[in-house]
PDB file of C-alpha atoms in Angstrom:
ATOM      1  CA  MET N   1     127.157  40.351 -78.506  1.00 42.00           C
ATOM      2  CA  CYS N   2     125.371  43.589 -77.582  1.00 45.00           C
ATOM      3  CA  PRO N   3     123.745  42.575 -74.285  1.00 54.00           C
ATOM      4  CA  HIS N   4     126.998  41.075 -73.120  1.00 67.00           C
ATOM      5  CA  SER N   5     129.216  44.087 -73.781  1.00 77.00           C
ATOM      6  CA  SER N   6     128.312  45.777 -70.483  1.00 80.00           C
ATOM      7  CA  LEU N   7     128.971  42.529 -68.644  1.00 80.00           C
ATOM      8  CA  LYS N   8     132.279  42.196 -70.480  1.00 81.00           C
ATOM      9  CA  GLN N   9     133.362  45.699 -69.508  1.00 80.00           C
ATOM     10  CA  GLU N  10     132.307  45.186 -65.914  1.00 81.00           C
ATOM     11  CA  PHE N  11     134.225  41.906 -65.731  1.00 82.00           C
ATOM     12  CA  LEU N  12     137.309  43.424 -67.380  1.00 81.00           C
ATOM     13  CA  LYS N  13     137.282  46.436 -65.065  1.00 79.00           C
ATOM     14  CA  LYS N  14     136.985  44.297 -61.928  1.00 80.00           C
ATOM     15  CA  TRP N  15     139.576  41.839 -63.142  1.00 80.00           C
ATOM     16  CA  ILE N  16     142.196  44.471 -63.933  1.00 78.00           C
ATOM     17  CA  MET N  17     141.466  46.221 -60.638  1.00 77.00           C
ATOM     18  CA  GLY N  18     141.874  42.921 -58.812  1.00 77.00           C
ATOM     19  CA  LEU N  19     145.172  42.193 -60.539  1.00 75.00           C
ATOM     20  CA  GLN N  20     146.473  45.638 -59.676  1.00 73.00           C
ATOM     21  CA  ARG N  21     145.423  45.197 -56.050  1.00 72.00           C
ATOM     22  CA  CYS N  22     147.459  41.987 -55.868  1.00 71.00           C
ATOM     23  CA  SER N  23     150.454  44.086 -56.856  1.00 66.00           C
ATOM     24  CA  PHE N  24     150.656  42.032 -59.976  1.00 60.00           C
ATOM     25  CA  SER N  25     153.349  44.245 -61.439  1.00 56.00           C
ATOM     26  CA  LYS N  26     155.849  42.892 -58.952  1.00 59.00           C
ATOM     27  CA  LYS N  27     158.266  40.890 -61.007  1.00 58.00           C
ATOM     28  CA  ASN N  28     159.159  38.350 -58.339  1.00 66.00           C
ATOM     29  CA  MET N  29     156.265  35.941 -58.891  1.00 70.00           C
ATOM     30  CA  SER N  30     156.740  32.444 -60.216  1.00 77.00           C
ATOM     31  CA  ILE N  31     154.820  31.396 -63.298  1.00 78.00           C
ATOM     32  CA  LEU N  32     152.523  29.119 -61.294  1.00 81.00           C
ATOM     33  CA  GLU N  33     151.767  31.817 -58.739  1.00 79.00           C
ATOM     34  CA  ARG N  34     151.053  34.268 -61.517  1.00 80.00           C
ATOM     35  CA  LYS N  35     148.703  31.830 -63.202  1.00 83.00           C
ATOM     36  CA  LYS N  36     146.884  31.170 -59.945  1.00 82.00           C
ATOM     37  CA  THR N  37     146.517  34.898 -59.335  1.00 80.00           C
ATOM     38  CA  ILE N  38     145.191  35.493 -62.821  1.00 83.00           C
ATOM     39  CA  LYS N  39     142.690  32.644 -62.599  1.00 85.00           C
ATOM     40  CA  LEU N  40     141.544  33.526 -59.092  1.00 84.00           C
ATOM     41  CA  SER N  41     141.080  37.207 -59.835  1.00 83.00           C
ATOM     42  CA  ALA N  42     139.217  36.333 -63.033  1.00 85.00           C
ATOM     43  CA  ASP N  43     136.849  34.016 -61.156  1.00 86.00           C
ATOM     44  CA  ILE N  44     136.271  36.526 -58.377  1.00 84.00           C
ATOM     45  CA  ALA N  45     135.711  39.320 -60.898  1.00 84.00           C
ATOM     46  CA  MET N  46     133.201  37.155 -62.765  1.00 85.00           C
ATOM     47  CA  ALA N  47     131.347  36.346 -59.552  1.00 84.00           C
ATOM     48  CA  SER N  48     131.343  39.878 -58.164  1.00 83.00           C
ATOM     49  CA  ALA N  49     130.063  41.232 -61.490  1.00 82.00           C
ATOM     50  CA  ARG N  50     126.780  39.598 -60.449  1.00 80.00           C
ATOM     51  CA  ASN N  51     126.686  41.616 -57.212  1.00 79.00           C
ATOM     52  CA  GLY N  52     125.419  38.671 -55.182  1.00 77.00           C
ATOM     53  CA  THR N  53     122.256  38.260 -57.222  1.00 82.00           C
ATOM     54  CA  THR N  54     122.956  34.638 -58.127  1.00 83.00           C
ATOM     55  CA  ARG N  55     123.705  31.740 -55.827  1.00 85.00           C
ATOM     56  CA  TRP N  56     126.687  30.412 -57.751  1.00 85.00           C
ATOM     57  CA  SER N  57     128.477  33.767 -57.492  1.00 85.00           C
ATOM     58  CA  ARG N  58     127.959  33.934 -53.739  1.00 85.00           C
ATOM     59  CA  ALA N  59     129.069  30.306 -53.369  1.00 85.00           C
ATOM     60  CA  LEU N  60     132.157  30.895 -55.506  1.00 84.00           C
ATOM     61  CA  ILE N  61     133.289  33.861 -53.431  1.00 82.00           C
ATOM     62  CA  SER N  62     132.605  32.142 -50.112  1.00 83.00           C
ATOM     63  CA  ASN N  63     134.384  28.964 -51.239  1.00 82.00           C
ATOM     64  CA  ALA N  64     137.421  30.996 -52.242  1.00 81.00           C
ATOM     65  CA  SER N  65     137.328  32.851 -48.914  1.00 80.00           C
ATOM     66  CA  LYS N  66     137.111  29.588 -46.966  1.00 78.00           C
ATOM     67  CA  ASP N  67     140.445  28.353 -48.292  1.00 72.00           C
ATOM     68  CA  GLY N  68     142.982  29.731 -45.822  1.00 65.00           C
ATOM     69  CA  SER N  69     145.856  30.385 -48.201  1.00 63.00           C
ATOM     70  CA  ASP N  70     143.666  32.160 -50.767  1.00 67.00           C
ATOM     71  CA  ASN N  71     141.605  34.141 -48.287  1.00 69.00           C
ATOM     72  CA  ARG N  72     144.045  37.031 -48.033  1.00 69.00           C
ATOM     73  CA  LEU N  73     144.260  37.220 -51.795  1.00 69.00           C
ATOM     74  CA  VAL N  74     140.478  37.224 -52.133  1.00 70.00           C
ATOM     75  CA  GLN N  75     140.074  40.020 -49.616  1.00 71.00           C
ATOM     76  CA  GLN N  76     142.738  41.992 -51.468  1.00 68.00           C
ATOM     77  CA  ILE N  77     141.037  41.522 -54.803  1.00 67.00           C
ATOM     78  CA  LEU N  78     137.589  42.417 -53.545  1.00 67.00           C
ATOM     79  CA  GLY N  79     138.923  45.470 -51.788  1.00 64.00           C
ATOM     80  CA  PRO N  80     137.134  47.717 -49.307  1.00 60.00           C
ATOM     81  CA  GLU N  81     133.751  47.660 -51.038  1.00 58.00           C
ATOM     82  CA  SER N  82     133.156  43.951 -50.400  1.00 55.00           C
ATOM     83  CA  ASN N  83     130.648  42.438 -47.999  1.00 51.00           C
ATOM     84  CA  THR N  84     131.959  38.872 -48.100  1.00 47.00           C
ATOM     85  CA  PRO N  85     132.221  37.983 -44.383  1.00 46.00           C
ATOM     86  CA  VAL N  86     128.453  37.909 -43.999  1.00 44.00           C
ATOM     87  CA  ALA N  87     127.974  35.731 -47.065  1.00 45.00           C
ATOM     88  CA  ALA N  88     130.693  33.310 -45.912  1.00 45.00           C
ATOM     89  CA  ILE N  89     129.113  32.864 -42.493  1.00 43.00           C
ATOM     90  CA  THR N  90     125.584  32.230 -43.709  1.00 49.00           C
ATOM     91  CA  ASN N  91     126.801  29.718 -46.282  1.00 51.00           C
ATOM     92  CA  LYS N  92     128.809  27.860 -43.653  1.00 53.00           C
ATOM     93  CA  ALA N  93     125.840  27.583 -41.265  1.00 54.00           C
ATOM     94  CA  ARG N  94     123.596  26.466 -44.093  1.00 58.00           C
ATOM     95  CA  THR N  95     126.241  23.929 -45.147  1.00 62.00           C
ATOM     96  CA  ARG N  96     126.335  22.155 -41.820  1.00 68.00           C
ATOM     97  CA  ARG N  97     122.564  22.026 -41.438  1.00 72.00           C
ATOM     98  CA  ALA N  98     122.081  20.975 -45.036  1.00 71.00           C
ATOM     99  CA  LEU N  99     124.633  18.168 -44.689  1.00 75.00           C
ATOM    100  CA  VAL N 100     122.880  16.793 -41.599  1.00 78.00           C
ATOM    101  CA  CYS N 101     119.500  16.938 -43.310  1.00 78.00           C
ATOM    102  CA  LYS N 102     120.908  15.280 -46.410  1.00 79.00           C
ATOM    103  CA  LYS N 103     122.334  12.413 -44.344  1.00 81.00           C
ATOM    104  CA  ILE N 104     118.968  11.779 -42.726  1.00 81.00           C
ATOM    105  CA  VAL N 105     117.164  11.853 -46.056  1.00 82.00           C
ATOM    106  CA  LYS N 106     119.741   9.569 -47.675  1.00 83.00           C
ATOM    107  CA  ARG N 107     119.495   7.035 -44.865  1.00 84.00           C
ATOM    108  CA  SER N 108     115.710   6.875 -44.946  1.00 82.00           C
ATOM    109  CA  ARG N 109     115.730   6.665 -48.766  1.00 83.00           C
ATOM    110  CA  ARG N 110     118.112   3.720 -48.589  1.00 83.00           C
ATOM    111  CA  GLN N 111     115.826   1.904 -46.168  1.00 83.00           C
ATOM    112  CA  ILE N 112     112.759   2.523 -48.299  1.00 80.00           C
ATOM    113  CA  ARG N 113     114.559   1.364 -51.442  1.00 81.00           C
ATOM    114  CA  ARG N 114     115.593  -1.856 -49.691  1.00 79.00           C
ATOM    115  CA  ARG N 115     112.006  -2.521 -48.614  1.00 77.00           C
ATOM    116  CA  ARG N 116     110.674  -1.766 -52.087  1.00 76.00           C
ATOM    117  CA  ARG N 117     113.178  -4.035 -53.815  1.00 74.00           C
ATOM    118  CA  LYS N 118     111.898  -7.027 -51.843  1.00 66.00           C
ATOM    119  CA  CYS N 119     108.355  -6.760 -53.183  1.00 59.00           C
ATOM    120  CA  VAL N 120     108.846  -5.626 -56.789  1.00 61.00           C
ATOM    121  CA  ALA N 121     108.017  -8.217 -59.466  1.00 55.00           C
ATOM    122  CA  ALA N 122     109.186  -8.056 -63.105  1.00 55.00           C
ATOM    123  CA  ALA N 123     108.158  -4.591 -64.294  1.00 59.00           C
ATOM    124  CA  PRO N 124     106.735  -3.943 -67.780  1.00 70.00           C
ATOM    125  CA  VAL N 125     109.171  -2.678 -70.446  1.00 74.00           C
ATOM    126  CA  LYS N 126     107.808   0.886 -70.642  1.00 75.00           C
ATOM    127  CA  ALA N 127     108.211   1.361 -66.910  1.00 78.00           C
ATOM    128  CA  VAL N 128     111.750   0.024 -67.115  1.00 81.00           C
ATOM    129  CA  THR N 129     112.832   2.403 -69.886  1.00 81.00           C
ATOM    130  CA  SER N 130     111.276   5.403 -68.177  1.00 83.00           C
ATOM    131  CA  SER N 131     112.970   4.455 -64.939  1.00 85.00           C
ATOM    132  CA  ILE N 132     116.274   4.132 -66.781  1.00 86.00           C
ATOM    133  CA  ALA N 133     115.741   7.596 -68.254  1.00 84.00           C
ATOM    134  CA  LYS N 134     114.897   8.991 -64.823  1.00 85.00           C
ATOM    135  CA  HIS N 135     117.986   7.338 -63.403  1.00 87.00           C
ATOM    136  CA  LEU N 136     120.146   8.880 -66.127  1.00 86.00           C
ATOM    137  CA  VAL N 137     118.678  12.335 -65.531  1.00 84.00           C
ATOM    138  CA  ARG N 138     119.274  11.990 -61.813  1.00 85.00           C
ATOM    139  CA  LYS N 139     122.840  10.827 -62.334  1.00 88.00           C
ATOM    140  CA  ARG N 140     123.626  13.663 -64.739  1.00 87.00           C
ATOM    141  CA  THR N 141     121.990  16.191 -62.433  1.00 87.00           C
ATOM    142  CA  GLN N 142     124.342  15.009 -59.714  1.00 88.00           C
ATOM    143  CA  VAL N 143     127.331  15.599 -61.981  1.00 89.00           C
ATOM    144  CA  LEU N 144     126.031  19.063 -62.845  1.00 88.00           C
ATOM    145  CA  LYS N 145     125.680  19.827 -59.148  1.00 88.00           C
ATOM    146  CA  THR N 146     129.367  19.161 -58.656  1.00 88.00           C
ATOM    147  CA  LEU N 147     130.289  21.485 -61.535  1.00 88.00           C
ATOM    148  CA  ILE N 148     128.281  24.549 -60.500  1.00 87.00           C
ATOM    149  CA  PRO N 149     129.697  26.263 -57.385  1.00 85.00           C
ATOM    150  CA  GLY N 150     127.247  25.767 -54.542  1.00 84.00           C
ATOM    151  CA  GLY N 151     125.163  23.421 -56.649  1.00 82.00           C
ATOM    152  CA  GLU N 152     124.746  20.704 -54.035  1.00 84.00           C
ATOM    153  CA  PHE N 153     122.221  22.793 -52.119  1.00 84.00           C
ATOM    154  CA  MET N 154     119.950  23.740 -55.002  1.00 82.00           C
ATOM    155  CA  ASP N 155     116.813  22.040 -56.222  1.00 82.00           C
ATOM    156  CA  GLU N 156     116.376  21.181 -59.899  1.00 79.00           C
ATOM    157  CA  ILE N 157     114.721  24.358 -61.128  1.00 79.00           C
ATOM    158  CA  CYS N 158     117.163  26.595 -59.298  1.00 83.00           C
ATOM    159  CA  LEU N 159     120.035  24.471 -60.576  1.00 84.00           C
ATOM    160  CA  ILE N 160     119.009  24.917 -64.207  1.00 83.00           C
ATOM    161  CA  GLU N 161     118.546  28.681 -63.788  1.00 83.00           C
ATOM    162  CA  GLU N 162     121.933  29.001 -62.122  1.00 86.00           C
ATOM    163  CA  THR N 163     123.463  26.862 -64.887  1.00 87.00           C
ATOM    164  CA  LEU N 164     122.161  29.230 -67.546  1.00 85.00           C
ATOM    165  CA  ASP N 165     123.655  32.230 -65.810  1.00 87.00           C
ATOM    166  CA  TYR N 166     126.896  30.428 -65.010  1.00 89.00           C
ATOM    167  CA  ILE N 167     127.419  29.371 -68.630  1.00 88.00           C
ATOM    168  CA  THR N 168     126.795  32.925 -69.847  1.00 87.00           C
ATOM    169  CA  SER N 169     129.302  34.328 -67.365  1.00 89.00           C
ATOM    170  CA  LEU N 170     131.871  31.663 -68.228  1.00 90.00           C
ATOM    171  CA  ARG N 171     131.552  32.527 -71.909  1.00 89.00           C
ATOM    172  CA  VAL N 172     132.087  36.214 -71.153  1.00 88.00           C
ATOM    173  CA  GLN N 173     135.119  35.328 -69.058  1.00 90.00           C
ATOM    174  CA  VAL N 174     136.603  33.209 -71.842  1.00 90.00           C
ATOM    175  CA  ASP N 175     135.940  35.892 -74.472  1.00 89.00           C
ATOM    176  CA  VAL N 176     137.554  38.658 -72.451  1.00 87.00           C
ATOM    177  CA  MET N 177     140.558  36.568 -71.478  1.00 87.00           C
ATOM    178  CA  ARG N 178     141.053  35.513 -75.079  1.00 88.00           C
ATOM    179  CA  SER N 179     140.975  39.089 -76.369  1.00 85.00           C
ATOM    180  CA  VAL N 180     143.338  40.204 -73.591  1.00 82.00           C
ATOM    181  CA  ALA N 181     145.744  37.429 -74.588  1.00 84.00           C
ATOM    182  CA  SER N 182     145.654  38.395 -78.260  1.00 84.00           C
ATOM    183  CA  ALA N 183     145.979  42.082 -77.390  1.00 79.00           C
ATOM    184  CA  SER N 184     149.044  41.419 -75.257  1.00 77.00           C
ATOM    185  CA  VAL N 185     150.565  39.329 -78.055  1.00 79.00           C
ATOM    186  CA  ARG N 186     150.057  42.301 -80.376  1.00 77.00           C
ATOM    187  CA  ALA N 187     151.465  44.668 -77.737  1.00 71.00           C
ATOM    188  CA  SER N 188     154.603  42.596 -77.319  1.00 69.00           C
ATOM    189  CA  GLU N 189     155.403  42.737 -81.043  1.00 69.00           C
ATOM    190  CA  PRO N 190     157.828  45.553 -81.868  1.00 61.00           C
TER     191      PRO N 190
ATOM    192  CA  MET S   1     108.706  12.062 -41.230  1.00 50.00           C
ATOM    193  CA  SER S   2     110.510  15.071 -42.595  1.00 48.00           C
ATOM    194  CA  SER S   3     111.937  13.039 -45.475  1.00 49.00           C
ATOM    195  CA  ARG S   4     108.451  12.003 -46.583  1.00 50.00           C
ATOM    196  CA  ARG S   5     107.264  15.585 -46.326  1.00 48.00           C
ATOM    197  CA  SER S   6     110.206  16.890 -48.318  1.00 46.00           C
ATOM    198  CA  ARG S   7     109.709  14.240 -50.983  1.00 49.00           C
ATOM    199  CA  GLN S   8     106.005  15.044 -51.229  1.00 46.00           C
ATOM    200  CA  SER S   9     106.613  18.792 -51.483  1.00 44.00           C
ATOM    201  CA  SER S  10     109.344  18.338 -54.114  1.00 45.00           C
ATOM    202  CA  ALA S  11     107.008  16.057 -56.094  1.00 45.00           C
ATOM    203  CA  THR S  12     104.194  18.623 -56.047  1.00 43.00           C
ATOM    204  CA  VAL S  13     106.627  21.406 -57.006  1.00 42.00           C
ATOM    205  CA  SER S  14     107.922  19.505 -60.021  1.00 44.00           C
ATOM    206  CA  ARG S  15     104.373  18.598 -61.082  1.00 46.00           C
ATOM    207  CA  ILE S  16     103.188  22.188 -60.940  1.00 42.00           C
ATOM    208  CA  SER S  17     106.109  23.724 -62.827  1.00 61.00           C
ATOM    209  CA  ASP S  18     106.718  21.112 -65.506  1.00 70.00           C
ATOM    210  CA  ASP S  19     106.338  23.828 -68.129  1.00 72.00           C
ATOM    211  CA  GLN S  20     108.937  25.907 -66.365  1.00 71.00           C
ATOM    212  CA  ILE S  21     111.369  23.029 -66.469  1.00 71.00           C
ATOM    213  CA  ILE S  22     110.694  22.477 -70.179  1.00 75.00           C
ATOM    214  CA  GLU S  23     111.252  26.162 -70.886  1.00 76.00           C
ATOM    215  CA  LEU S  24     114.508  26.194 -68.935  1.00 71.00           C
ATOM    216  CA  VAL S  25     115.746  23.065 -70.682  1.00 73.00           C
ATOM    217  CA  SER S  26     114.977  24.608 -74.066  1.00 77.00           C
ATOM    218  CA  LYS S  27     116.881  27.761 -73.075  1.00 77.00           C
ATOM    219  CA  LEU S  28     119.790  25.560 -72.069  1.00 73.00           C
ATOM    220  CA  ARG S  29     119.638  23.841 -75.428  1.00 75.00           C
ATOM    221  CA  GLN S  30     119.962  27.180 -77.180  1.00 77.00           C
ATOM    222  CA  LEU S  31     123.152  27.917 -75.303  1.00 73.00           C
ATOM    223  CA  LEU S  32     124.860  24.646 -76.111  1.00 74.00           C
ATOM    224  CA  PRO S  33     126.771  24.907 -79.379  1.00 67.00           C
ATOM    225  CA  GLU S  34     126.345  21.334 -80.591  1.00 63.00           C
ATOM    226  CA  ILE S  35     122.694  20.761 -79.990  1.00 57.00           C
ATOM    227  CA  ARG S  36     121.803  24.106 -81.529  1.00 57.00           C
ATOM    228  CA  ASN S  37     123.085  22.944 -84.896  1.00 58.00           C
ATOM    229  CA  ARG S  38     121.066  19.775 -84.878  1.00 59.00           C
ATOM    230  CA  ARG S  39     117.556  20.375 -86.106  1.00 53.00           C
ATOM    231  CA  SER S  40     115.798  17.813 -83.941  1.00 58.00           C
ATOM    232  CA  ASP S  41     113.208  18.857 -81.401  1.00 59.00           C
ATOM    233  CA  LYS S  42     113.242  15.635 -79.521  1.00 62.00           C
ATOM    234  CA  VAL S  43     116.468  15.983 -77.583  1.00 67.00           C
ATOM    235  CA  SER S  44     116.139  14.143 -74.326  1.00 73.00           C
ATOM    236  CA  ALA S  45     116.740  15.805 -70.987  1.00 75.00           C
ATOM    237  CA  SER S  46     119.589  13.495 -70.072  1.00 79.00           C
ATOM    238  CA  LYS S  47     121.337  14.350 -73.358  1.00 79.00           C
ATOM    239  CA  VAL S  48     120.949  18.065 -72.653  1.00 81.00           C
ATOM    240  CA  LEU S  49     122.386  17.582 -69.177  1.00 82.00           C
ATOM    241  CA  GLN S  50     125.282  15.572 -70.517  1.00 85.00           C
ATOM    242  CA  GLU S  51     126.109  18.203 -73.146  1.00 83.00           C
ATOM    243  CA  THR S  52     125.841  20.903 -70.491  1.00 85.00           C
ATOM    244  CA  CYS S  53     128.319  19.141 -68.220  1.00 88.00           C
ATOM    245  CA  ASN S  54     130.726  18.595 -71.105  1.00 88.00           C
ATOM    246  CA  TYR S  55     130.422  22.216 -72.170  1.00 88.00           C
ATOM    247  CA  ILE S  56     131.052  23.549 -68.667  1.00 90.00           C
ATOM    248  CA  ARG S  57     134.067  21.291 -68.294  1.00 92.00           C
ATOM    249  CA  SER S  58     135.487  22.473 -71.628  1.00 92.00           C
ATOM    250  CA  LEU S  59     134.941  26.113 -70.603  1.00 92.00           C
ATOM    251  CA  HIS S  60     136.779  25.463 -67.338  1.00 92.00           C
ATOM    252  CA  ARG S  61     139.649  23.930 -69.259  1.00 93.00           C
ATOM    253  CA  GLU S  62     139.759  26.879 -71.596  1.00 92.00           C
ATOM    254  CA  VAL S  63     139.906  29.346 -68.696  1.00 91.00           C
ATOM    255  CA  ASP S  64     142.760  27.316 -67.268  1.00 91.00           C
ATOM    256  CA  ASP S  65     144.691  27.308 -70.550  1.00 92.00           C
ATOM    257  CA  LEU S  66     144.097  31.015 -71.072  1.00 90.00           C
ATOM    258  CA  SER S  67     145.322  31.920 -67.593  1.00 89.00           C
ATOM    259  CA  GLU S  68     148.434  29.861 -68.204  1.00 88.00           C
ATOM    260  CA  ARG S  69     149.038  31.640 -71.524  1.00 87.00           C
ATOM    261  CA  LEU S  70     148.423  35.012 -69.936  1.00 84.00           C
ATOM    262  CA  SER S  71     150.790  34.256 -67.071  1.00 84.00           C
ATOM    263  CA  GLN S  72     153.532  33.581 -69.599  1.00 82.00           C
ATOM    264  CA  LEU S  73     152.703  36.580 -71.795  1.00 78.00           C
ATOM    265  CA  LEU S  74     152.400  39.083 -68.978  1.00 73.00           C
ATOM    266  CA  ALA S  75     155.615  37.875 -67.402  1.00 68.00           C
ATOM    267  CA  THR S  76     157.710  38.924 -70.332  1.00 62.00           C
ATOM    268  CA  ILE S  77     156.385  42.430 -70.829  1.00 54.00           C
ATOM    269  CA  ASP S  78     156.182  45.343 -68.485  1.00 53.00           C
ATOM    270  CA  ALA S  79     152.924  44.973 -66.559  1.00 55.00           C
ATOM    271  CA  ASP S  80     151.954  48.628 -66.314  1.00 60.00           C
ATOM    272  CA  SER S  81     152.319  49.478 -69.971  1.00 61.00           C
ATOM    273  CA  ALA S  82     150.675  46.184 -70.902  1.00 59.00           C
ATOM    274  CA  GLU S  83     147.620  46.891 -68.820  1.00 62.00           C
ATOM    275  CA  ALA S  84     147.283  50.357 -70.231  1.00 63.00           C
ATOM    276  CA  ALA S  85     147.609  49.105 -73.790  1.00 62.00           C
ATOM    277  CA  ILE S  86     145.139  46.284 -73.183  1.00 64.00           C
ATOM    278  CA  ILE S  87     142.572  48.508 -71.573  1.00 62.00           C
ATOM    279  CA  ARG S  88     142.899  51.055 -74.346  1.00 58.00           C
ATOM    280  CA  SER S  89     142.613  48.472 -77.088  1.00 59.00           C
ATOM    281  CA  LEU S  90     139.579  46.740 -75.581  1.00 60.00           C
ATOM    282  CA  ILE S  91     137.501  49.575 -74.185  1.00 54.00           C
ATOM    283  CA  MET S  92     137.184  51.719 -77.246  1.00 44.00           C
TER     284      MET S  92
END
């Protein structure tokens, strides 16, 4: 995958650097802790390889920084060249405002739906199927919003763009981790 | 009030950029492994979304499995020499 090779190298470099910064070579880590460190540093490396150009990467880093127990680890991995505090603060302020706005919109939508239900007669079949399709799309979009980091605050177009980028980055992450695993299996053979 | 305004503006936005949405959905279809193999052009949007969610979930699971495997592999060998060997073998 030619266009992905630079992304792969960038991800690998940041991931290895992150692991080294967590003093990964210390032998006194449990298996679970090691796995968490590997996964966290891989996710952070994948997000920081985007350099804050995409919303999901910023949301991923700020979500990881919000969690108290992981925050120290995240700061260690990102190192001195990070600018995370600013991103975390703006996301938090936006979160609170967005949640309040969403509640208001949800409440008014519920009232309007109740009023509309009272005066709707039997709808024609075509309208019913298209409304079922719309309902399915809306439901699945909601599920997608929970899967993409920071997806709850995006509109549809933005969500699809972020999904495209997120899937590409996830594939790169999986490819690199798989080749590292096979390389370490080969390295462990005598 | 503001809800009506937001609904109106979102409606006009989606009406204007319908083509953009179609283009994005087609790009998404190209990424998904299953739908790409099927030769139909009439894949519905909800199907694309469903396949996308399934694909993302399977990728998450794979990352999880791989980190578990790596945590076991890297525990048994010396970390410094392993990293050097890995980096050398991958970045040629």
